[in-house]
XYZ file of C-alpha atoms in Angstrom:
227
model
C 60.328 64.063 -167.320
C 58.374 64.835 -170.276
C 54.976 63.545 -169.620
C 53.312 66.915 -168.069
C 54.900 68.640 -171.302
C 52.693 66.668 -173.344
C 49.604 67.283 -171.879
C 46.406 69.820 -172.992
C 46.316 72.666 -170.129
C 44.038 75.715 -169.872
C 46.160 77.906 -172.160
C 48.051 75.126 -173.920
C 44.707 73.554 -175.624
C 46.151 71.705 -178.195
C 43.464 69.296 -178.793
C 40.976 72.483 -179.604
C 39.851 72.160 -183.349
C 41.648 75.477 -183.581
C 45.140 73.974 -182.994
C 44.715 70.748 -184.365
C 43.602 73.042 -187.829
C 46.520 75.194 -187.630
C 48.792 72.095 -187.261
C 47.335 70.229 -190.047
C 47.965 73.221 -192.643
C 51.281 73.919 -191.148
C 52.033 70.432 -191.702
C 50.389 69.617 -195.099
C 53.914 70.181 -196.979
C 55.371 68.054 -194.601
C 56.523 64.342 -195.477
C 54.107 61.913 -193.911
C 57.518 60.308 -192.097
C 58.774 63.757 -191.243
C 61.033 63.763 -188.225
C 59.917 65.696 -185.093
C 62.721 68.023 -185.668
C 61.405 68.607 -189.471
C 57.699 69.067 -188.052
C 59.187 71.270 -184.964
C 60.980 73.623 -187.609
C 57.611 73.858 -189.974
C 55.331 74.662 -186.947
C 57.819 77.409 -185.830
C 57.913 79.254 -188.901
C 54.060 78.965 -189.262
C 53.753 80.589 -185.449
C 56.252 83.247 -186.657
C 54.947 84.148 -189.697
C 51.519 83.083 -189.889
C 50.379 84.517 -186.486
C 50.849 88.367 -186.620
C 52.908 90.036 -184.004
C 51.142 92.986 -181.786
C 51.438 94.350 -178.401
C 49.225 97.058 -178.931
C 45.394 95.966 -177.985
C 46.456 92.286 -177.146
C 43.862 90.729 -174.867
C 45.708 89.232 -171.656
C 42.654 87.830 -170.371
C 42.596 83.937 -169.464
C 40.313 83.570 -172.832
C 42.771 85.977 -174.908
C 45.532 83.951 -174.254
C 44.581 80.367 -174.830
C 45.706 78.899 -178.075
C 43.037 78.332 -179.906
C 41.561 81.829 -179.241
C 44.967 83.390 -180.372
C 44.503 81.415 -183.387
C 41.025 82.720 -183.785
C 42.136 86.321 -183.629
C 45.680 85.973 -185.711
C 47.436 88.211 -183.872
C 49.437 88.741 -180.463
C 52.154 89.393 -178.376
C 55.366 86.977 -177.157
C 52.659 85.400 -174.781
C 50.075 84.969 -177.374
C 52.646 83.211 -180.174
C 54.532 81.154 -177.747
C 51.552 79.560 -176.167
C 50.538 78.648 -179.863
C 53.791 77.034 -180.502
C 53.927 75.166 -177.309
C 50.464 73.945 -178.044
C 51.287 73.047 -181.613
C 53.986 70.962 -180.850
C 52.139 68.953 -178.059
C 49.816 68.263 -180.502
C 52.249 66.601 -182.573
C 53.816 64.755 -179.586
C 56.886 66.893 -179.318
C 57.163 67.985 -175.588
C 57.610 71.962 -175.036
C 57.206 74.288 -172.185
C 57.005 78.268 -171.650
C 59.996 80.017 -170.898
C 59.539 83.781 -169.158
C 62.152 86.181 -168.889
C 62.652 89.899 -168.631
C 64.647 91.730 -171.477
C 66.201 94.897 -172.128
C 65.688 96.346 -175.631
C 62.957 94.449 -176.791
C 61.783 95.328 -180.299
C 59.494 98.213 -179.441
C 59.102 101.848 -181.033
C 59.225 104.969 -178.874
C 55.801 105.320 -178.141
C 55.619 101.567 -176.709
C 58.946 102.492 -174.594
C 57.273 105.412 -172.968
C 54.112 103.253 -172.301
C 56.296 100.679 -170.795
C 58.117 103.293 -168.655
C 61.544 102.598 -170.035
C 63.365 99.893 -172.117
C 62.909 96.994 -170.219
C 60.169 94.565 -170.865
C 58.557 91.859 -168.257
C 57.510 88.385 -168.666
C 58.833 88.123 -172.263
C 57.853 84.440 -173.224
C 59.580 82.013 -175.444
C 59.641 78.174 -175.870
C 61.419 75.113 -174.619
C 61.206 72.348 -177.085
C 62.464 68.909 -176.487
C 64.090 67.213 -179.449
C 66.912 64.531 -179.908
C 67.060 64.268 -176.090
C 67.535 67.442 -175.071
C 65.969 70.834 -174.350
C 66.432 73.788 -177.102
C 64.922 77.372 -177.032
C 63.024 79.075 -179.611
C 61.375 82.289 -180.405
C 58.520 82.130 -182.566
C 57.634 85.532 -182.113
C 58.480 88.340 -184.310
C 57.148 87.974 -187.861
C 59.591 88.638 -191.165
C 57.302 91.907 -192.125
C 57.847 93.671 -188.529
C 61.687 92.482 -188.148
C 61.923 94.241 -191.913
C 60.179 97.065 -190.764
C 62.373 97.719 -187.387
C 65.668 96.285 -189.548
C 66.106 93.222 -187.559
C 66.896 89.815 -189.243
C 64.176 87.447 -188.499
C 65.021 84.506 -185.905
C 65.412 81.454 -187.261
C 65.224 77.708 -185.994
C 66.826 74.553 -187.131
C 65.869 72.541 -183.946
C 69.158 71.849 -182.883
C 70.299 74.938 -181.363
C 68.901 77.790 -179.114
C 67.178 80.485 -180.982
C 66.571 83.175 -178.494
C 66.937 86.616 -179.258
C 68.277 89.559 -181.236
C 71.308 90.826 -179.826
C 72.067 92.934 -182.462
C 70.005 94.910 -185.121
C 70.752 94.625 -189.380
C 72.940 97.637 -188.364
C 75.124 96.680 -185.823
C 73.535 98.116 -182.727
C 72.585 96.059 -179.763
C 68.966 95.102 -179.729
C 68.106 92.573 -176.747
C 69.893 91.770 -173.593
C 68.198 89.015 -171.189
C 67.847 90.156 -167.696
C 66.256 87.693 -165.903
C 65.160 84.035 -166.321
C 61.561 83.439 -164.361
C 61.805 79.648 -165.055
C 60.054 76.806 -167.490
C 56.599 76.604 -167.234
C 54.348 73.513 -167.964
C 51.394 75.851 -168.535
C 51.262 79.528 -168.433
C 51.533 80.963 -164.660
C 48.813 83.312 -165.409
C 48.367 85.438 -162.043
C 51.988 85.622 -161.716
C 52.404 86.789 -165.094
C 49.643 89.272 -165.374
C 50.670 90.838 -161.689
C 53.549 91.316 -162.435
C 53.055 92.838 -166.199
C 50.802 95.449 -164.575
C 52.943 96.289 -161.478
C 55.840 96.818 -164.182
C 54.285 98.294 -166.957
C 50.783 99.902 -165.362
C 50.858 102.813 -168.228
C 50.469 99.799 -171.038
C 47.272 98.885 -169.330
C 43.762 100.377 -170.283
C 39.847 99.377 -169.291
C 40.039 96.666 -167.065
C 43.782 95.576 -166.763
C 43.381 92.542 -169.352
C 43.600 95.061 -172.723
C 46.725 96.933 -173.553
C 46.590 100.473 -175.069
C 45.632 100.966 -178.821
C 48.050 101.378 -181.488
C 50.107 99.614 -184.337
C 53.765 98.415 -183.936
C 53.858 98.562 -187.794
C 52.325 101.620 -188.075
C 54.727 103.508 -185.703
C 57.925 102.112 -187.583
C 56.317 103.108 -191.014
C 55.613 106.732 -189.276
C 59.091 107.090 -187.881
C 58.171 105.949 -184.338
C 55.091 107.791 -182.783
C 55.101 109.496 -179.880
């Protein structure tokens, strides 16, 4: 059941030097006999806070969404960061899959909501991790700095319970709601994801349709949400 969730794939290229190097650094302070759960948690925090979350300018080309390339660039949106986390997990023998959903009230500025065409974000990506005989979900997406700017507590993951969304922000306002579950995938279903994003959010794309509009989520938070 978990064999396919351990393989190297087009996007989860966990044998690439970028992924193996990232994992080696992320686990440098982890005991040699660390459990799979301890490794999964350490890798979660390394991806969450070591790769900058940014929708603007995100590269949605096939090359841009490969784990090795995401690590070279050092930033990406939920798709990019979840791909890296799943690849990193597979590199240490922990089965992992990608989970695709549609959400309302995704972490966003007023300008990004306008470009999205509303407050629903299609193809939000997280991961499913096989630990202690069962699958648990983790979202290593929104880094601490960005969460602080948008007045949200960062999501944590302990390897035993699902960590999937921010239902409320730091002031108790409803922040995120899952609307649709597309499924769990052993590799990124690229054509499906890109076609749905283009159809749902045409205002977000520029150029050849694989690069998103320029901007900065952090900058817009500091500026009060650029129009």
